[in-house]
Coordinates of C-alpha atoms and ligand atoms in Angstrom, one line a residue:
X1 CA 0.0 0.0 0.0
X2 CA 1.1 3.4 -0.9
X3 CA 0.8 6.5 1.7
X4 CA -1.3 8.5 -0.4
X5 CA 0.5 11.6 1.7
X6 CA 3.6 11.0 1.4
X7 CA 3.9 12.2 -2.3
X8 CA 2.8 15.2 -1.0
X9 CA 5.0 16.0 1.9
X10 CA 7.8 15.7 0.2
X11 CA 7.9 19.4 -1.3
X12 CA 6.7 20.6 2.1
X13 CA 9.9 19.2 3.7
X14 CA 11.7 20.6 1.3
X15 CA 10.6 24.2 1.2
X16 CA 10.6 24.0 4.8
X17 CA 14.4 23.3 5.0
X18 CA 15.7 25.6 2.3
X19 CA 13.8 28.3 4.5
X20 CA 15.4 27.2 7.7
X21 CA 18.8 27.1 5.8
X22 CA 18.1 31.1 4.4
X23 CA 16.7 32.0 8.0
X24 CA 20.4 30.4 9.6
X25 CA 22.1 32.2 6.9
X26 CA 20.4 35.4 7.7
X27 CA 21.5 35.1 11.4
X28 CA 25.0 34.1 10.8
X29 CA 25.5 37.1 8.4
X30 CA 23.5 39.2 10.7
X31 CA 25.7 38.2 13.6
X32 CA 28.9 39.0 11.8
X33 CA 28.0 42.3 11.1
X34 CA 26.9 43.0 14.5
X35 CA 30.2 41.8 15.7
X36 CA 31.9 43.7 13.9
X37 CA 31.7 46.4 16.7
X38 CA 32.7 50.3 16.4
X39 CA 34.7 50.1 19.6
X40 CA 36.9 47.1 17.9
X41 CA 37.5 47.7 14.6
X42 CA 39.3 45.1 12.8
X43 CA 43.0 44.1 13.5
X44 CA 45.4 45.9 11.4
X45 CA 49.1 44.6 11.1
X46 CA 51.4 46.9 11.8
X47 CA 54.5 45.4 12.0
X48 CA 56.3 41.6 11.3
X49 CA 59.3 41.4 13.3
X50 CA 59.8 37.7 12.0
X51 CA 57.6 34.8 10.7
X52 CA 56.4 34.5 13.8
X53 CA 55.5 37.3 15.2
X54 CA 52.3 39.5 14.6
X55 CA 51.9 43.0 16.7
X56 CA 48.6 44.5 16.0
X57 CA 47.4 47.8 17.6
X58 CA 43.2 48.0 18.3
X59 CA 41.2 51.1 20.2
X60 CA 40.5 49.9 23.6
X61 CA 36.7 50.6 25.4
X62 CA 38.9 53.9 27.1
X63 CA 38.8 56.5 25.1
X64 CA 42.1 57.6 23.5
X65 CA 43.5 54.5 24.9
X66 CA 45.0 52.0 22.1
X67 CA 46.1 48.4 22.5
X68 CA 48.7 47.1 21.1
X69 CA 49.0 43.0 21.2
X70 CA 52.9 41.3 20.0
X71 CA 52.7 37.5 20.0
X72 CA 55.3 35.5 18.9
X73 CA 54.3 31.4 18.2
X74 CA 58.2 31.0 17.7
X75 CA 58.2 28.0 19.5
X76 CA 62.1 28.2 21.1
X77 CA 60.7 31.6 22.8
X78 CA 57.1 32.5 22.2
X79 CA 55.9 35.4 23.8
X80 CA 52.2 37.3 24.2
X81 CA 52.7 40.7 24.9
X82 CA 50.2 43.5 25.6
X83 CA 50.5 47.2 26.3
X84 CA 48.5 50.6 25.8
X85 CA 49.1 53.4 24.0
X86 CA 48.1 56.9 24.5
X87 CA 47.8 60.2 23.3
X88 CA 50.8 61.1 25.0
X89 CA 54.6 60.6 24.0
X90 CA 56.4 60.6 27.3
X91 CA 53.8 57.8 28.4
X92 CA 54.3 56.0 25.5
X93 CA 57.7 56.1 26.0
X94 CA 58.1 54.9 29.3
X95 CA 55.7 51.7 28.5
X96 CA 57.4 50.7 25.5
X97 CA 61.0 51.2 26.8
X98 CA 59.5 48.7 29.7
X99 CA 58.3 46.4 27.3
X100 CA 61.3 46.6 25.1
X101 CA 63.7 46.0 28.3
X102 CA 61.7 43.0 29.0
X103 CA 61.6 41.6 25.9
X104 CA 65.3 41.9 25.3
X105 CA 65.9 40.3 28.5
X106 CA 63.8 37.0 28.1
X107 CA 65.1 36.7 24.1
X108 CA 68.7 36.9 25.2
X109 CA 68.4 34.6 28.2
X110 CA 66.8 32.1 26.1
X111 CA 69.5 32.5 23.3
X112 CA 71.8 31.4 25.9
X113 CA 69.6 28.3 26.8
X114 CA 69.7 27.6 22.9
X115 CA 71.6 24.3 22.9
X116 CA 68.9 22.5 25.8
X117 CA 67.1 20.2 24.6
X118 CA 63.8 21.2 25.7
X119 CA 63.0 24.6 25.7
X120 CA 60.1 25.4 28.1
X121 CA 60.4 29.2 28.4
X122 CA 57.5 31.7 27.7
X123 CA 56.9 35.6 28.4
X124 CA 53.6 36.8 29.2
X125 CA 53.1 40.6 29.9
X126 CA 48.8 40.8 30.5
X127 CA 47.4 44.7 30.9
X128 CA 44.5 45.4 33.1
X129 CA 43.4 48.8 32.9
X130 CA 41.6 50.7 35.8
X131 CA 39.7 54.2 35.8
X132 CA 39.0 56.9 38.1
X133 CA 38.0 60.1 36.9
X134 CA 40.1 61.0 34.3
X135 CA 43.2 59.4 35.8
X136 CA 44.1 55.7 34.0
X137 CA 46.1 52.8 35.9
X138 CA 47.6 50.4 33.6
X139 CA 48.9 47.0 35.2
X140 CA 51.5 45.0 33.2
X141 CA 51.6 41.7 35.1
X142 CA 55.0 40.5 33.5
X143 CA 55.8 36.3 33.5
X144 CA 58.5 35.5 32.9
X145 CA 60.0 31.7 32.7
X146 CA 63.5 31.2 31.3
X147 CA 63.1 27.2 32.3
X148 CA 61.7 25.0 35.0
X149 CA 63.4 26.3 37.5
X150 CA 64.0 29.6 36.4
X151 CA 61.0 32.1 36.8
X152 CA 59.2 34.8 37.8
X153 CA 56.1 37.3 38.2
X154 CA 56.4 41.0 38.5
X155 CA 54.0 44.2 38.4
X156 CA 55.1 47.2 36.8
X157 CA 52.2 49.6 36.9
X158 CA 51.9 53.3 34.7
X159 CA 49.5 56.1 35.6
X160 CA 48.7 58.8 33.7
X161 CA 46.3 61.7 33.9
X162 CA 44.6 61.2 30.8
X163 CA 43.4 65.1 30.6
X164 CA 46.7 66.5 30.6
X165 CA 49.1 63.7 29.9
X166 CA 51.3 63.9 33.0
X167 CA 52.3 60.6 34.7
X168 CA 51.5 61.0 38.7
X169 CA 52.1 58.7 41.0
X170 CA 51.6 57.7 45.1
X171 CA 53.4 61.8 45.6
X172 CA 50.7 63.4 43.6
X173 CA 48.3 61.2 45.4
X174 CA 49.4 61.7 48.7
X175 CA 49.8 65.5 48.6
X176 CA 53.7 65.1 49.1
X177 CA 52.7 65.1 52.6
X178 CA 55.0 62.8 54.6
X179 CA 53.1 62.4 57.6
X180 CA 50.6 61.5 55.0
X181 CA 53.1 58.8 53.9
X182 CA 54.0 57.5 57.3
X183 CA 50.2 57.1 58.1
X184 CA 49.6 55.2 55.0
X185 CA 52.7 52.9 54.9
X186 CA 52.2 51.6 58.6
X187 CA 48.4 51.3 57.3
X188 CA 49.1 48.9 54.3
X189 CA 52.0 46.8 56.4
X190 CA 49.7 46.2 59.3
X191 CA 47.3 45.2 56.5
X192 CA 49.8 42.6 55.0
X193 CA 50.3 40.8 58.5
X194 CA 46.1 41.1 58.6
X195 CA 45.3 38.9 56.0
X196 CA 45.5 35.3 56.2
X197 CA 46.4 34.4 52.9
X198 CA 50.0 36.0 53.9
X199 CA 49.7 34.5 57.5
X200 CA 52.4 31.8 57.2
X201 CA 54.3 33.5 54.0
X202 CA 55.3 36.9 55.5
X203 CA 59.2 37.7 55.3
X204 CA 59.4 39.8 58.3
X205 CA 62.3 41.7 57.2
X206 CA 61.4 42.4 53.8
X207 CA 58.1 43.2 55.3
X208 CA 59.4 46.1 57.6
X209 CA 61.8 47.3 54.6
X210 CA 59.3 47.3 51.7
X211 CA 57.0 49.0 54.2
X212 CA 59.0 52.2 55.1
X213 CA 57.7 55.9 54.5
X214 CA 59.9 56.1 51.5
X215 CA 58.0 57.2 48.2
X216 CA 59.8 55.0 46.0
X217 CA 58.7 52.2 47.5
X218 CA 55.1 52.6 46.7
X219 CA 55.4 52.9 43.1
X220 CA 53.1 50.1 42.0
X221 CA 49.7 50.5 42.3
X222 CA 46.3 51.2 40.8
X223 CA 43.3 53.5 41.4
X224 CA 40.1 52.4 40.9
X225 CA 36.8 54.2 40.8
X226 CA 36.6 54.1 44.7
X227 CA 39.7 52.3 46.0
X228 CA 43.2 52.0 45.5
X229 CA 45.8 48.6 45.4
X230 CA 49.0 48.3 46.4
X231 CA 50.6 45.8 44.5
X232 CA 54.3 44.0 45.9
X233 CA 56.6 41.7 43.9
X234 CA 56.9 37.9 43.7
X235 CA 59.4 37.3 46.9
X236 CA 58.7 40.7 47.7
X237 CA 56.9 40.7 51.3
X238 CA 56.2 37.3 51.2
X239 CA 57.6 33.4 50.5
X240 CA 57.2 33.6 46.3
X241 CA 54.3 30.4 47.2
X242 CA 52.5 33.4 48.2
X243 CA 52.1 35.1 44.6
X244 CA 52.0 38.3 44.4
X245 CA 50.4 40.2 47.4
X246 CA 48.2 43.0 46.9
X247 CA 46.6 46.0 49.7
X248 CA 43.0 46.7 48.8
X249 CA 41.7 49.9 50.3
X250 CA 39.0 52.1 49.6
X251 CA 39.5 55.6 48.8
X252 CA 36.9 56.3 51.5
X253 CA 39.0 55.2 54.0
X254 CA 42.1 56.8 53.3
X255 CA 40.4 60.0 52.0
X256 CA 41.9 62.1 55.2
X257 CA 45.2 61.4 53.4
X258 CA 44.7 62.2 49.7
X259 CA 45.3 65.3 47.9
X260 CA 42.1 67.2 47.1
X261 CA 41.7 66.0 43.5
X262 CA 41.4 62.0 44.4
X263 CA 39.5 62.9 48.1
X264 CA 35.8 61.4 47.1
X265 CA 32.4 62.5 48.2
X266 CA 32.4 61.0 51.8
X267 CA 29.7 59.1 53.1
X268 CA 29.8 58.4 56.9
X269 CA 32.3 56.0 58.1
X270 CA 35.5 54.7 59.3
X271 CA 38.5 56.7 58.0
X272 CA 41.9 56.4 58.2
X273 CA 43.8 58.4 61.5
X274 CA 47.2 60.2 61.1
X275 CA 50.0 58.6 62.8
X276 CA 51.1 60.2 66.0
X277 CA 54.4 59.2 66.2
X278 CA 55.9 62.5 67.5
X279 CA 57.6 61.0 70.5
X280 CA 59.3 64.2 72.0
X281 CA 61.8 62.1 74.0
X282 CA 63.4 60.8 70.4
X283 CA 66.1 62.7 68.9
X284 CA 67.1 62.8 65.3
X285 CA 69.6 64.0 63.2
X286 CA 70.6 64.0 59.5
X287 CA 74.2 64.5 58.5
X288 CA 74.6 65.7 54.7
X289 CA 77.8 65.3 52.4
X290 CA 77.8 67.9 49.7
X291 CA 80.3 68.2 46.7
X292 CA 80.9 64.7 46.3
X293 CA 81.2 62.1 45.4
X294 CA 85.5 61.8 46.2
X295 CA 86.8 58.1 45.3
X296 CA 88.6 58.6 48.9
X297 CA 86.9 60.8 51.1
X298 CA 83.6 59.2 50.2
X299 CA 84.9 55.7 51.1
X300 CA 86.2 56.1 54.1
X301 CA 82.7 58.5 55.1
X302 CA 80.6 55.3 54.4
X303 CA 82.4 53.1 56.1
X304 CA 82.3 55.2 59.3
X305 CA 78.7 55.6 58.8
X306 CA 78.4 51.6 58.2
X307 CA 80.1 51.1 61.7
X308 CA 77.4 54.0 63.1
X309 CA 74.9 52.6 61.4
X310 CA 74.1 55.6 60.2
X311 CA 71.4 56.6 57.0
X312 CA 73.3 60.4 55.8
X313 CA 72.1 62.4 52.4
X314 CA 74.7 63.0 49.9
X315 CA 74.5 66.1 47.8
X316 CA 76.3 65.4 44.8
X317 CA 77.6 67.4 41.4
X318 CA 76.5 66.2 38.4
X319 CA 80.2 67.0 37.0
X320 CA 81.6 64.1 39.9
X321 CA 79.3 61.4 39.8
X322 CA 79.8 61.3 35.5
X323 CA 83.3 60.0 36.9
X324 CA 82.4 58.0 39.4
X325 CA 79.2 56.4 38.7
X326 CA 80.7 53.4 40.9
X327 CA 80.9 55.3 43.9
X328 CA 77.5 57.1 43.6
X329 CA 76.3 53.4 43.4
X330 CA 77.7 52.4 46.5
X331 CA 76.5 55.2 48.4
X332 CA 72.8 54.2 47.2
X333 CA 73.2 50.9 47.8
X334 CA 74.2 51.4 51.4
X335 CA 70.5 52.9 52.2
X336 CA 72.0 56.7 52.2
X337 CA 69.7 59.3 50.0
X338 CA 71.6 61.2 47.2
X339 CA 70.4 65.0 46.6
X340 CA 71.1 66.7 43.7
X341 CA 73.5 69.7 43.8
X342 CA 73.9 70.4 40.1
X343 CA 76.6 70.2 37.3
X344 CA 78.8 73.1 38.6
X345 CA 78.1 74.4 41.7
X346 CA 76.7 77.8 40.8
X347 CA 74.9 81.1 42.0
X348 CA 71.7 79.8 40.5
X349 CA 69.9 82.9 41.8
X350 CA 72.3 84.8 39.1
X351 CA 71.6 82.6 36.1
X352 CA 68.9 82.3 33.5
X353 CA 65.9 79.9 33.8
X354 CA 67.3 78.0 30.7
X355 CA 71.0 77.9 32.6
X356 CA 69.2 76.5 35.8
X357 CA 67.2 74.1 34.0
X358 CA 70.2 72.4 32.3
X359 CA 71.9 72.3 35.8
X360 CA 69.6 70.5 37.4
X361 CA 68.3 68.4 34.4
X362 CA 72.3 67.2 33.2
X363 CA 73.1 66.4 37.0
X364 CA 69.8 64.5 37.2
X365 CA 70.5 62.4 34.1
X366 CA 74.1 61.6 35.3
X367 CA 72.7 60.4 38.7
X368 CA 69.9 58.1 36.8
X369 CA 73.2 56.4 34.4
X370 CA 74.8 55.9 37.6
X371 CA 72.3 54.4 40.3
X372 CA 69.1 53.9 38.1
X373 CA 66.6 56.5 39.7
X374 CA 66.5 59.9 40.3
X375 CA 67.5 62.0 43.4
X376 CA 65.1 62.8 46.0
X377 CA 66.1 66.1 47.3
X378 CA 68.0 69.5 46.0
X379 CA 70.0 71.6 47.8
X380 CA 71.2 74.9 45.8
X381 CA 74.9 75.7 45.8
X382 CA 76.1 78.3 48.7
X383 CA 72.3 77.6 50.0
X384 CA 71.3 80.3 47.4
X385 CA 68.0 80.2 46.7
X386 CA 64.8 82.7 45.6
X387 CA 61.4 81.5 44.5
X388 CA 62.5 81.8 41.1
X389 CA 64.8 78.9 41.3
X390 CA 62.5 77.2 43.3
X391 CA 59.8 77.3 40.7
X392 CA 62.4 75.2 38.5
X393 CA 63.3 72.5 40.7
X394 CA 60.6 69.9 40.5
X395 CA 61.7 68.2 43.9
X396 CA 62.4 69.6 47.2
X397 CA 65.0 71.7 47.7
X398 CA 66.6 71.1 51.4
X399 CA 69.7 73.6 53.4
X400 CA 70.7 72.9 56.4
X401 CA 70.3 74.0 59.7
X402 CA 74.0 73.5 61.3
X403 CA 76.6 74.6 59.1
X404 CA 80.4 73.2 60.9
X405 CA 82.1 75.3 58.2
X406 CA 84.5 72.3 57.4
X407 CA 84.8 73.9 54.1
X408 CA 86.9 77.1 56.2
X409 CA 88.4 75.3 58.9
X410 CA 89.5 71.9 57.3
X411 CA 90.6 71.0 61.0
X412 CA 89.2 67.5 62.1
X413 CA 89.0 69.0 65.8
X414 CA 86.6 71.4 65.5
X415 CA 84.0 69.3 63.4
X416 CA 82.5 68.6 66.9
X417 CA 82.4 71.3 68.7
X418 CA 81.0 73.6 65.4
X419 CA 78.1 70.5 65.4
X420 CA 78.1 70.9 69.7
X421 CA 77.1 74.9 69.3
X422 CA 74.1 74.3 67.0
X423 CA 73.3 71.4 68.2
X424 CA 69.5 70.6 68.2
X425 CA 66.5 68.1 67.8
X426 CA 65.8 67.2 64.0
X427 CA 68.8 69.6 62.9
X428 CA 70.4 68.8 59.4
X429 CA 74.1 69.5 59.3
X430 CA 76.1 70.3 56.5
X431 CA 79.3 68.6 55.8
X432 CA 81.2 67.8 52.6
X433 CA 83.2 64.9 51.7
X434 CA 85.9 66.3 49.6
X435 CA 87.8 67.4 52.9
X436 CA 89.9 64.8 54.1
X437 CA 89.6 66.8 57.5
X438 CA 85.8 65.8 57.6
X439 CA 86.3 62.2 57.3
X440 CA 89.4 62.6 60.0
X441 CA 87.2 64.4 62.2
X442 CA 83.8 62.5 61.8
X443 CA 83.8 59.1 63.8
X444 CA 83.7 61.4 67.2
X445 CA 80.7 63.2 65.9
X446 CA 79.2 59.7 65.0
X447 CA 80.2 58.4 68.7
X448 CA 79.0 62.0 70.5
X449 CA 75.8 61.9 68.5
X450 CA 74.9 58.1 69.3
X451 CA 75.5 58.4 73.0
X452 CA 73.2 61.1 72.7
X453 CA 70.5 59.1 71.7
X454 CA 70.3 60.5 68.1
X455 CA 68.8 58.3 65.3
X456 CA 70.8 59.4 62.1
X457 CA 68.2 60.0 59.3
X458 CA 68.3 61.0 55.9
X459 CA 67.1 64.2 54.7
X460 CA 63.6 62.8 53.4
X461 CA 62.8 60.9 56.5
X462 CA 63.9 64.0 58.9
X463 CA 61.7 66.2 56.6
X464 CA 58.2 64.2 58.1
X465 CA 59.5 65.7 61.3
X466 CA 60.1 69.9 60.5
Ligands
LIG501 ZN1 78.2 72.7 47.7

C-alpha cells in the first residue's frame, strides 16, 4: 500500500528546510556584522618582526586608549605581549622602553639556553586597565620563565592623567605630605600581616623594609573608581608560594590622606587616623655630604657611617658622579639618599631659567646612568635660593640648619664642637666629603651623637619631622 501523503510531503519538507537554511544564513550574516563592533574595529598589522610574530594595535573601550597585542608562536621563545598606547609621548615612552627591556631580556636569556634540549620558556606581559575620573592605571603583570626552574612574576604599573598627559604617581596622590606617607605605609603593612592568605608567608624583614615611608617604595599600584591597590613583587613581602600580594583599600578610607583632586564624596564611616608618632623624648639628626662624590673621602665616610649605622644624604655634582658612577652606586646601595646639587656648583639665583634648567636636568641624568633612579632632594649651591629657582626644581630643595664650616676650617677637631654649638632636635648639618679633615674628624661626631640618643636619618625621612 502506498501513503497517499507522502507524495505530497515531500515538497513541504523541502521548502521547509531551504527556508530554515536562508533564515540560519540570515542570522549568521547578521551576527557577523553586528560583531563587527565600532569600539573594535578590525586588527590591522602593523608590523612583522619575523615569521612568527604579529603585533597589532586595536582602540580599547577607554577613550584615547589604544592596545597594542605582540605574540610571537616561535616556539624556542614565544611570547604574548600586551600594552597601551596613549595620546601622550612621554607615556608612550616609558611603556614601551618597559616592554622593550623585558623583551630583550627574556630573548637573550633564552638564546643562551639555545643548545637544551627542551626549551620550556614563555613571556607573558597581561594589561589590566583601571579608571578613576580622568586618571588611567595600567597593570602590566609581566611572567617570565626562562626554564623549570628559572622564573618569575612581577608588576610594573603606569599612571597617567589622561586630561593633561602627565604621569602622577603615590606623591601626587598623597599631597607630598610625609606624615601622610607614614600614616599610610604603617596602614598597608599592618594590613599585609592582617590577611591570612599572607599569614604563614610573610618575610618579616622584607616586610618592615618594603614598608617604610619612603616614596619609592610605593610605586606600584592602581586607582580604581573608589579604591586604590598596592601591589608587591613575587618574593617581595612574602615566601614567592605566596604570589603576588596585593593591599586593597577604599579611597573612602584613606580619604583624610589624599590630595584634594582624588579625596571622594564622603559618606559616613570609618576613616583612616594620622599617625602620632611625635615622640618628644626621640632625637634625630641627619648629617649631609655635599660636593661629592671623592673616590677617597667618600669611602672612608661610608664606612664610618656603616660602623654608626648611620642613614646620611649625599648632595652630589652632576660634574663628579659622570666620573664615578661606581661610587655614587655604593652610596645608594648602602640605604643613604643622594640629593642633587647640580653640574657646577653655581649662584643659580644669578643665572637664566634656561641655565638653571640644564643644571639641574644634566646632573639629574648623570645620577639616573649611575644608580638607576632619580634623586630625591635638592639643595642649591652656597644655600642660594629665591622662588624663582624654586619654581624650577621639581623636587624639594633642602639647606641645612648647622653649618660646621669644614669647608673654612679643614681642621678635624673642630667638626664637633662647630656641630656641639648648633646642636638641636631634627637639625640637618652640612658637611662635605671632599675634605679629608671631615672624614678625619667625623667618627667622634658619629660616637657624640649616638651616646646622645640621636637616630641618624636621611634628609627625606627627617623632613616628616620639620
Ligand atoms: Zn656645595
Amino acid at each position: 500500500m502506498t501513503n497517499p501523503y507522502r507524495k505530497r510531503r515531500g515538497p513541504w519538507i523541502d521548502l521547509l528546510l531551504i527556508s530554515s537554511i536562508g533564515f540560519l544564513g540570515a542570522i549568521i550574516v547578521y551576527l557577523t556584522v553586528l560583531s563587527d563592533n565600532p569600539i573594535f574595529p578590525p586588527k590591522e598589522e602593523t608590523a612583522a618582526e619575523d615569521n612568527f610574530s604579529t603585533i597589532s594595535e586595536e582602540q580599547s573601550i577607554f577613550p584615547g586608549v589604544k592596545i597594542v597585542t605582540d605574540i610571537s608562536n616561535d616556539e624556542k621563545m614565544p611570547y604574548a605581549i600586551q600594552y597601551p598606547l596613549t595620546e601622550y609621548e612621554n607615556f608612550n615612552e616609558a611603556v614601551t622602553t618597559y616592554i622593550e627591556e623585558s623583551k630583550d631580556y627574556y630573548i637573550s636569556m633564552m638564546r643562551l639556553q639555545q643548545n637544551l634540549k627542551e626549551l620550556t620558556g614563555e613571556l607573558n606581559i597581561s594589561l589590566e586597565t583601571f579608571e578613576h575620573d580622568h586618571y588611567y592605571s595600567f597593570v602590566l603583570t609581566n611572567k617570565t620563565i626562562l626554564n623549570a626552574e628559572e622564573q618569575q612574576t612581577t608588576i610594573e604599573t603606569f599612571l597617567i592623567d589622561n586630561e593633561t598627559g602627565e604621569l602622577f604617581d603615590i606623591r601626587t596622590l598623597l599631597n607630598e605630605d610625609l606624615k601622610s606617607l607614614e600614616t599610610f605605609a604603617t596602614h598597608v603593612q599592618s594590613e599585609l600581616l592582617k590577611k591570612g592568605a599572607y599569614k604563614d608567608y610573610i618575610l618579616k624583614e622584607e616586610l618592615a623594609y618594603a614598608t617604610q615611608p619612603k616614596w619609592r617604595l610605593f610605586k606600584r599600584f592602581a586607582l580604581k573608581e573608589d579604591s586604590l591597590i598596592i601591589y608587591f613583587n613575587e618574593g617581595e613581602v612574602t615566601e614567592p608560594e605566596a604570589g603576588l600580594p596585593t593591599v586593597e583599600m577604599s579611597l573612602s578610607f584613606i580619604n583624610p590622606l589624599l590630595a584634594s583632586d582624588f579625596q571622594i564624596a564622603m559618606q559616613a564611616g570609618e576613616t583612616i587616623l594620622p599617625k602620632n608618632d611625635n615622640d618628644p623624648s626621640k632625637k634625630r639628626i641627619a648629617l649631609t655630604f655635599d660636593d661629592g662624590p671623592h673616590p677617597e673621602v667618600t669611602k672612608q665616610i661610608l664606612a664610618l657611617l656603616k660602623k654608626y649605622n648611620a642613614k646620611a644624604t649625599f648632595f652630589m655634582l652632576g660634574s663628579r658622579v659622570q666620573y664615578y658612577p661606581g661610587l655614587a652606586r655604593e652610596v645608594r646601595e648602602a640605604g643613604h639618599e643622594i640629593g642633587n646639587h647640580t653640574w657646577t656648583h653655581p649662584v643659580l639665583t644669578k643665572m637664566s631659567a634656561a641655565a638653571i634648567q640644564k643644571e639641574y636636568e644634566s646632573t639629574e641624568q648623570a645620577i639616573v646612568n649611575a644608580i638607576g633612579e632619580n634623586s630625591t632632594v635638592f639643595r642649591p649651591p652656597y644655600g642660594a635660593i629665591n622662588d624663582s629657582v624654586r619654581k624650577l626644581i621639581p623636587c624639594k630643595t633642602v639647606n641645612w640648619t648647622i653649618d660646621t664650616l669644614d669647608w673654612k676650617h679643614r681642621d678635624p677637631e673642630k667638626l664637633l664642637p662647630k656641630l656641639k654649638e648648633g646642636l638641636h632636635n631634627n637639625a640637618i648639618v652640612l658637611m662635605h666629603d671632599i675634605h679629608q679633615s671631615t672624614a678625619d674628624g667625623l667618627e667622634p661626631v658619629l660616637a657624640y651623637l649616638q651616646d646622645e640618643g640621636y637616630e641618624f636619618l636621611t634628609i627625606t625621612d627627617i623632613l616628616g619631622y620639620h
